[in-house]
């Protein structure tokens, strides 16, 4: 433990400059040691644990006044007990009322400031839980000492990955040709050095999180950034240009986290390892990632149907494409099979040899750049931390580092061949990190062939995962038929390898509930359930919050849920839209403390909240604008096409009109993005459609929808 509050940042910065200036360090480890030595002088580490009395955070501002009022209350109570006069009882009640008002005022001031300072939803959740009296504690197995528990977790996490790898190695591998293409173009042979300005820009954009491996707190490093940036840049450039990652940057602190609060904490399998890496290591990875992304962009090497960790790609764009294809299939009176694959510990079992070979042969990474990744993956270790106690270091022979910057991108490149395997079976697919969606459509009289093609595809996917040291979890894999109407003749299950996967009626897909008719009834019901729970929580602490603070909490915890993937709700029945609109109305009533009888529309306009149907139109129109602006994912751009008349018309002068495809059903085809996108876009005023930037478009679009809804 270090007493950081007593550190004089001015003197600390001066000492840091002196430690680095005279004889600059030549290695990252030496750099960290010098920073740590200065830290030891200003804030020495102490092993003694001080038991401090927990003081309510808002108490200090009113402690003196509150103490005086409590003394006055006790005097008034003694006087009333001795006289039993009504006037003395009234005096006592008046003092009690003053105490209550003082405490409420202090809580309101404190928590409103906390809400205003919160930058993330996590911070807002923390504030709300603090008001609700929920203390966020790390739940761990009981009756085990922290030292023993840390080692137990370390052995469990290591044995789990080893068991998966051993299980994969024991499976019979069928000799299948899953060859991928070879890189053709200018290889990435070396990462270029960077200047101080680049390092400083990336550094300041990173979150100020501190890891136990950091020599000094990240906030202190930011304060001394102008002093350390030159030395830090030279050290990082040595790593980048020479292709060597120092051993000190290949260590991780792992903390076990319970997956769900409802799970039994005494079972280790209910915990997931959360890795923390040093700030300098993440900074180095960001510098490398920037150049790696440029190489992938220039050579167009990104997987087309992979939406994770990519700019302008998200879960909503991925789901929108899958949803569009399924709706169009239903509109054509076809049947679809949707299969959601699940990989077990996918990031932890990646084979380093296969990954390095794929980086070189498929992505053209050679020379010192490839040496960097070889050094980055080798000789890594992790230590489990539990309540200040640490396990023995354990080597990481497999996988990409959890919690790292490069790890997710390396995983995407590792699993890229899956797209080619699926495409060979003429099965459509989409991937978001390790979540994979497979779907295929066919006429109703050809269901056996449809099922055979899907089973053949999943079998090859299973074989590929075995060859590439990944484990497909059949127990968590879900599949179901998607059709406008279902028949008893539909099969009830399908095979993946030797496992039977029973067809279900619905499944959760990237946070959205898909049902077998795409009605979105289950999704709307789920949204209502979760949102009303959050509204009740906020309503119970409303008296501690100002109107602005309440609005911030409502927007982050309720309205954000209404807006998540709401482009999938276009064209749903009005009664479902009404259910969601009632959530918004209820949220507004909590903000302004209104009764049910108060007319809500004036308050919605005061909040500048668009009604639910307008919010859906806003989201769909924004997606189409990205297509016009050439910033949308390619798999969305190919769904809509600009209108090109065969002869000159008055409308020919408008270059931003989309062609509306012909569809059959209002409940299916008209809800697809290929149809709804052009319809909503073409209905916008000329000035909105021809906005020159995204900011201008969104501003004009909201103004138009606002006037359309409330005027």
XYZ file of N, CA, C and O in Angstrom, residues 46-161:
464
model
N 3.963 0.247 2.138
C 3.810 -0.213 3.506
C 3.070 -1.526 3.520
O 2.064 -1.694 2.827
N 3.563 -2.463 4.297
C 2.911 -3.761 4.448
C 1.863 -3.752 5.547
O 1.056 -4.666 5.624
N 1.891 -2.727 6.399
C 0.951 -2.675 7.503
C -0.427 -2.286 7.000
O -0.593 -1.272 6.311
N -1.393 -3.052 7.326
C -2.758 -2.772 6.923
C -3.440 -1.937 7.989
O -3.544 -2.338 9.145
N -3.875 -0.772 7.627
C -4.561 0.122 8.539
C -6.065 -0.091 8.430
O -6.633 0.018 7.348
N -6.644 -0.393 9.562
C -8.097 -0.530 9.597
C -8.711 0.830 9.838
O -8.611 1.397 10.929
N -9.287 1.350 8.815
C -9.900 2.652 8.905
C -11.412 2.517 9.033
O -12.029 1.642 8.423
N -11.956 3.404 9.822
C -13.400 3.439 9.975
C -14.015 3.968 8.679
O -13.614 5.014 8.158
N -14.982 3.232 8.190
C -15.635 3.649 6.960
C -16.527 4.843 7.231
O -17.437 4.791 8.053
N -16.265 5.951 6.571
C -17.038 7.173 6.729
C -17.842 7.401 5.457
O -17.313 7.326 4.354
N -19.120 7.659 5.643
C -19.957 7.951 4.488
C -19.378 9.144 3.740
O -19.062 10.168 4.350
N -19.212 9.040 2.414
C -18.471 10.074 1.678
C -19.060 11.471 1.778
O -18.332 12.452 1.703
N -20.378 11.578 1.945
C -20.988 12.902 2.020
C -20.968 13.472 3.441
O -21.384 14.626 3.654
N -20.507 12.709 4.418
C -20.613 13.095 5.822
C -19.680 14.241 6.203
O -20.033 15.101 7.022
N -18.491 14.284 5.614
C -17.480 15.243 6.048
C -17.927 16.687 5.895
O -17.545 17.548 6.687
N -18.750 16.989 4.900
C -19.165 18.374 4.659
C -20.155 18.887 5.694
O -20.321 20.096 5.853
N -20.832 17.974 6.389
C -21.858 18.400 7.346
C -21.596 17.852 8.738
O -22.482 17.936 9.609
N -20.426 17.297 8.993
C -20.182 16.598 10.250
C -20.376 17.510 11.467
O -21.030 17.132 12.449
N -19.820 18.725 11.417
C -19.915 19.639 12.559
C -21.364 20.057 12.808
O -21.863 20.012 13.933
N -22.035 20.471 11.741
C -23.420 20.913 11.862
C -24.331 19.777 12.299
O -25.234 19.968 13.127
N -24.096 18.582 11.769
C -24.916 17.433 12.126
C -24.718 17.041 13.584
O -25.678 16.680 14.275
N -23.479 17.125 14.058
C -23.202 16.798 15.462
C -23.943 17.749 16.395
O -24.517 17.334 17.411
N -23.947 19.023 16.026
C -24.643 20.011 16.858
C -26.153 19.770 16.865
O -26.811 19.877 17.914
N -26.715 19.450 15.717
C -28.149 19.184 15.659
C -28.526 17.931 16.437
O -29.592 17.873 17.072
N -27.683 16.907 16.396
C -27.975 15.693 17.161
C -27.950 15.969 18.661
O -28.764 15.434 19.429
N -27.001 16.818 19.108
C -26.970 17.200 20.519
C -28.238 17.957 20.902
O -28.822 17.731 21.967
N -28.667 18.861 19.993
C -29.894 19.612 20.253
C -31.111 18.693 20.291
O -32.023 18.885 21.114
N -31.112 17.691 19.423
C -32.229 16.747 19.415
C -32.290 15.960 20.720
O -33.375 15.728 21.275
N -31.118 15.535 21.221
C -31.090 14.781 22.477
C -31.568 15.644 23.650
O -32.282 15.158 24.541
N -31.189 16.919 23.665
C -31.672 17.819 24.728
C -33.185 17.986 24.662
O -33.881 17.953 25.681
N -33.685 18.169 23.431
C -35.133 18.323 23.270
C -35.875 17.054 23.666
O -36.966 17.111 24.249
N -35.295 15.895 23.364
C -35.935 14.639 23.729
C -35.974 14.464 25.241
O -36.993 14.027 25.794
N -34.858 14.810 25.933
C -34.842 14.697 27.401
C -35.878 15.623 28.035
O -36.573 15.239 28.976
N -35.981 16.835 27.478
C -36.952 17.780 28.020
C -38.376 17.289 27.814
O -39.231 17.410 28.695
N -38.663 16.739 26.617
C -40.018 16.233 26.361
C -40.348 15.045 27.248
O -41.468 14.922 27.749
N -39.390 14.151 27.485
C -39.649 12.991 28.330
C -39.910 13.382 29.777
O -40.639 12.686 30.502
N -39.316 14.483 30.176
C -39.519 14.916 31.564
C -40.811 15.696 31.739
O -41.461 15.605 32.783
N -41.224 16.470 30.721
C -42.420 17.308 30.856
C -43.656 16.715 30.201
O -44.782 17.025 30.611
N -43.474 15.938 29.133
C -44.578 15.378 28.359
C -45.462 16.461 27.741
O -46.623 16.199 27.404
N -44.917 17.658 27.573
C -45.678 18.737 26.967
C -45.634 18.638 25.434
O -44.614 18.269 24.843
N -46.751 19.001 24.784
C -46.838 18.929 23.325
C -45.852 19.867 22.654
O -45.276 19.539 21.618
N -45.639 21.030 23.241
C -44.728 21.998 22.635
C -43.298 21.466 22.586
O -42.580 21.685 21.606
N -42.882 20.754 23.644
C -41.535 20.174 23.647
C -41.413 19.023 22.638
O -40.346 18.818 22.031
N -42.504 18.268 22.441
C -42.509 17.216 21.423
C -42.396 17.807 20.018
O -41.715 17.269 19.135
N -43.046 18.942 19.811
C -42.973 19.622 18.526
C -41.560 20.156 18.266
O -41.071 20.133 17.127
N -40.910 20.646 19.323
C -39.532 21.120 19.176
C -38.611 19.972 18.773
O -37.760 20.098 17.884
N -38.775 18.824 19.430
C -37.973 17.655 19.089
C -38.208 17.203 17.646
O -37.279 16.901 16.907
N -39.476 17.191 17.221
C -39.796 16.800 15.855
C -39.213 17.780 14.840
O -38.767 17.385 13.758
N -39.200 19.066 15.200
C -38.630 20.082 14.311
C -37.130 19.875 14.112
O -36.619 20.000 12.996
N -36.427 19.526 15.201
C -34.981 19.274 15.091
C -34.725 18.019 14.256
O -33.806 17.977 13.432
N -35.547 16.981 14.460
C -35.424 15.774 13.638
C -35.603 16.100 12.162
O -34.870 15.593 11.307
N -36.561 16.959 11.874
C -36.808 17.358 10.489
C -35.611 18.114 9.917
O -35.250 17.922 8.740
N -34.983 18.948 10.720
C -33.787 19.660 10.270
C -32.642 18.694 9.943
O -31.917 18.877 8.958
N -32.486 17.659 10.775
C -31.447 16.660 10.523
C -31.711 15.936 9.204
O -30.793 15.738 8.394
N -32.964 15.531 8.996
C -33.311 14.826 7.759
C -33.048 15.685 6.534
O -32.481 15.225 5.537
N -33.449 16.972 6.599
C -33.217 17.873 5.474
C -31.732 18.098 5.218
O -31.287 18.184 4.069
N -30.945 18.193 6.291
C -29.510 18.397 6.149
C -28.835 17.195 5.484
O -28.013 17.358 4.571
N -29.203 15.982 5.934
C -28.634 14.769 5.351
C -29.046 14.625 3.884
O -28.219 14.323 3.021
N -30.337 14.846 3.605
C -30.811 14.743 2.222
C -30.112 15.754 1.327
O -29.749 15.447 0.176
N -29.921 16.969 1.828
C -29.243 17.997 1.037
C -27.794 17.617 0.755
O -27.305 17.796 -0.372
N -27.105 17.072 1.761
C -25.709 16.659 1.569
C -25.615 15.508 0.579
O -24.736 15.486 -0.291
N -26.520 14.528 0.704
C -26.527 13.406 -0.231
C -26.815 13.883 -1.651
O -26.156 13.441 -2.606
N -27.783 14.798 -1.781
C -28.138 15.303 -3.104
C -26.955 16.003 -3.749
O -26.634 15.761 -4.922
N -26.287 16.859 -2.998
C -25.128 17.583 -3.538
C -24.014 16.629 -3.943
O -23.429 16.744 -5.022
N -23.737 15.652 -3.082
C -22.636 14.724 -3.334
C -22.911 13.843 -4.546
O -22.082 13.745 -5.460
N -24.079 13.207 -4.573
C -24.367 12.261 -5.640
C -24.641 12.947 -6.974
O -24.364 12.384 -8.034
N -25.173 14.151 -6.959
C -25.337 14.887 -8.208
C -23.983 15.230 -8.818
O -23.808 15.181 -10.042
N -23.030 15.581 -7.963
C -21.678 15.839 -8.456
C -21.042 14.571 -9.013
O -20.341 14.607 -10.031
N -21.299 13.422 -8.357
C -20.776 12.147 -8.845
C -21.373 11.791 -10.201
O -20.677 11.316 -11.095
N -22.676 12.011 -10.355
C -23.335 11.723 -11.625
C -22.784 12.617 -12.726
O -22.526 12.182 -13.852
N -22.590 13.900 -12.416
C -22.072 14.834 -13.411
C -20.648 14.474 -13.834
O -20.257 14.687 -14.986
N -19.854 13.916 -12.892
C -18.463 13.570 -13.186
C -18.311 12.206 -13.837
O -17.231 11.876 -14.335
N -19.373 11.400 -13.830
C -19.299 10.057 -14.403
C -19.165 10.130 -15.917
O -19.958 10.779 -16.591
N -18.168 9.454 -16.434
C -17.912 9.458 -17.873
C -18.356 8.185 -18.566
O -18.466 8.157 -19.791
N -18.591 7.118 -17.829
C -18.960 5.840 -18.404
C -20.199 5.287 -17.706
O -20.563 5.722 -16.605
N -20.835 4.329 -18.358
C -21.990 3.665 -17.754
C -21.598 2.921 -16.480
O -22.393 2.809 -15.550
N -20.365 2.421 -16.448
C -19.884 1.725 -15.259
C -19.888 2.656 -14.055
O -20.289 2.277 -12.954
N -19.431 3.910 -14.272
C -19.432 4.886 -13.185
C -20.857 5.197 -12.736
O -21.130 5.353 -11.541
N -21.770 5.314 -13.694
C -23.159 5.600 -13.350
C -23.785 4.446 -12.566
O -24.542 4.667 -11.620
N -23.493 3.224 -12.976
C -23.972 2.069 -12.223
C -23.449 2.117 -10.789
O -24.168 1.806 -9.844
N -22.196 2.494 -10.626
C -21.594 2.568 -9.305
C -22.290 3.614 -8.438
O -22.556 3.383 -7.253
N -22.602 4.773 -9.027
C -23.295 5.824 -8.287
C -24.683 5.358 -7.867
O -25.103 5.537 -6.721
N -25.406 4.769 -8.814
C -26.755 4.289 -8.514
C -26.735 3.215 -7.429
O -27.568 3.228 -6.508
N -25.792 2.285 -7.497
C -25.689 1.239 -6.479
C -25.325 1.822 -5.120
O -25.781 1.332 -4.083
N -24.490 2.888 -5.115
C -24.159 3.542 -3.859
C -25.377 4.160 -3.201
O -25.556 4.087 -1.984
N -26.232 4.777 -4.003
C -27.458 5.353 -3.467
C -28.425 4.283 -2.994
O -29.177 4.475 -2.043
N -28.436 3.146 -3.685
C -29.330 2.052 -3.326
C -28.813 1.224 -2.167
O -29.470 0.272 -1.730
N -27.615 1.563 -1.666
C -27.046 0.823 -0.550
C -26.386 -0.477 -0.928
O -26.097 -1.317 -0.071
N -26.129 -0.673 -2.236
C -25.484 -1.892 -2.703
C -23.981 -1.678 -2.764
O -23.475 -0.936 -3.604
N -23.263 -2.308 -1.885
C -21.810 -2.202 -1.848
C -21.216 -3.221 -2.821
O -21.501 -4.422 -2.723
N -20.445 -2.711 -3.780
C -19.837 -3.587 -4.769
C -18.597 -4.252 -4.192
O -17.569 -3.620 -3.991
N -18.729 -5.501 -3.894
C -17.620 -6.274 -3.359
C -17.330 -7.457 -4.272
O -18.216 -7.971 -4.950
N -16.089 -7.855 -4.268
C -15.683 -9.009 -5.050
C -16.028 -10.275 -4.288
O -15.489 -10.540 -3.218
N -16.955 -11.040 -4.831
C -17.395 -12.277 -4.186
C -16.408 -13.381 -4.532
O -16.124 -13.633 -5.698
N -15.876 -14.047 -3.497
C -14.896 -15.098 -3.681
C -15.287 -16.319 -2.857
O -16.113 -16.208 -1.930
N -14.742 -17.470 -3.168
C -15.022 -18.653 -2.351
C -14.655 -18.438 -0.893
O -13.653 -17.793 -0.575
N -15.457 -18.976 -0.018
C -15.238 -18.815 1.419
C -14.390 -19.949 1.984
O -14.156 -20.971 1.338
N -13.923 -19.742 3.199
C -13.183 -20.747 3.976
C -11.841 -21.115 3.355
O -11.307 -22.198 3.609
N -11.293 -20.233 2.540
C -9.959 -20.443 1.968
C -9.174 -19.149 2.139
O -9.672 -18.058 1.869
N -7.950 -19.264 2.605
C -7.120 -18.090 2.800
C -6.791 -17.447 1.457
O -6.722 -18.137 0.436
N -6.585 -16.123 1.424
C -6.295 -15.449 0.154
C -5.074 -16.013 -0.570
O -5.089 -16.150 -1.797
N -4.015 -16.339 0.157
C -2.820 -16.879 -0.474
C -3.106 -18.217 -1.140
O -2.716 -18.458 -2.297
N -3.791 -19.080 -0.416
C -4.138 -20.386 -0.976
C -5.131 -20.245 -2.128
O -5.047 -20.971 -3.126
N -6.058 -19.294 -2.005
C -7.058 -19.092 -3.036
C -6.433 -18.586 -4.331
O -6.830 -18.998 -5.428
N -5.453 -17.698 -4.219
C -4.776 -17.185 -5.409
C -4.107 -18.312 -6.186
O -4.213 -18.391 -7.417
N -3.433 -19.209 -5.468
C -2.780 -20.330 -6.138
C -3.796 -21.319 -6.695
O -3.593 -21.882 -7.778
N -4.906 -21.493 -5.985
C -5.953 -22.400 -6.457
C -6.549 -21.894 -7.767
O -6.758 -22.662 -8.710
N -6.832 -20.603 -7.829
C -7.344 -20.020 -9.060
C -6.326 -20.134 -10.189
O -6.683 -20.426 -11.339
N -5.074 -19.887 -9.891
C -4.028 -19.975 -10.910
C -3.955 -21.379 -11.494
O -3.887 -21.555 -12.721
N -3.975 -22.389 -10.624
C -3.935 -23.777 -11.098
C -5.194 -24.119 -11.901
O -5.116 -24.816 -12.925
N -6.342 -23.616 -11.448
C -7.597 -23.916 -12.133
C -7.611 -23.332 -13.540
O -7.972 -24.020 -14.503
N -7.241 -22.052 -13.668
C -7.245 -21.413 -14.985
C -6.247 -22.079 -15.933
O -6.538 -22.279 -17.122
N -5.084 -22.423 -15.427
C -4.078 -23.082 -16.266
C -4.524 -24.482 -16.665
O -4.386 -24.890 -17.829
N -5.065 -25.239 -15.694
C -5.511 -26.610 -15.976
C -6.694 -26.621 -16.944
O -6.834 -27.551 -17.746
N -7.540 -25.603 -16.867
C -8.701 -25.540 -17.764
C -8.258 -25.434 -19.221
O -8.742 -26.175 -20.085
N -7.311 -24.522 -19.499
C -6.806 -24.359 -20.863
C -6.066 -25.614 -21.307
O -6.230 -26.083 -22.441
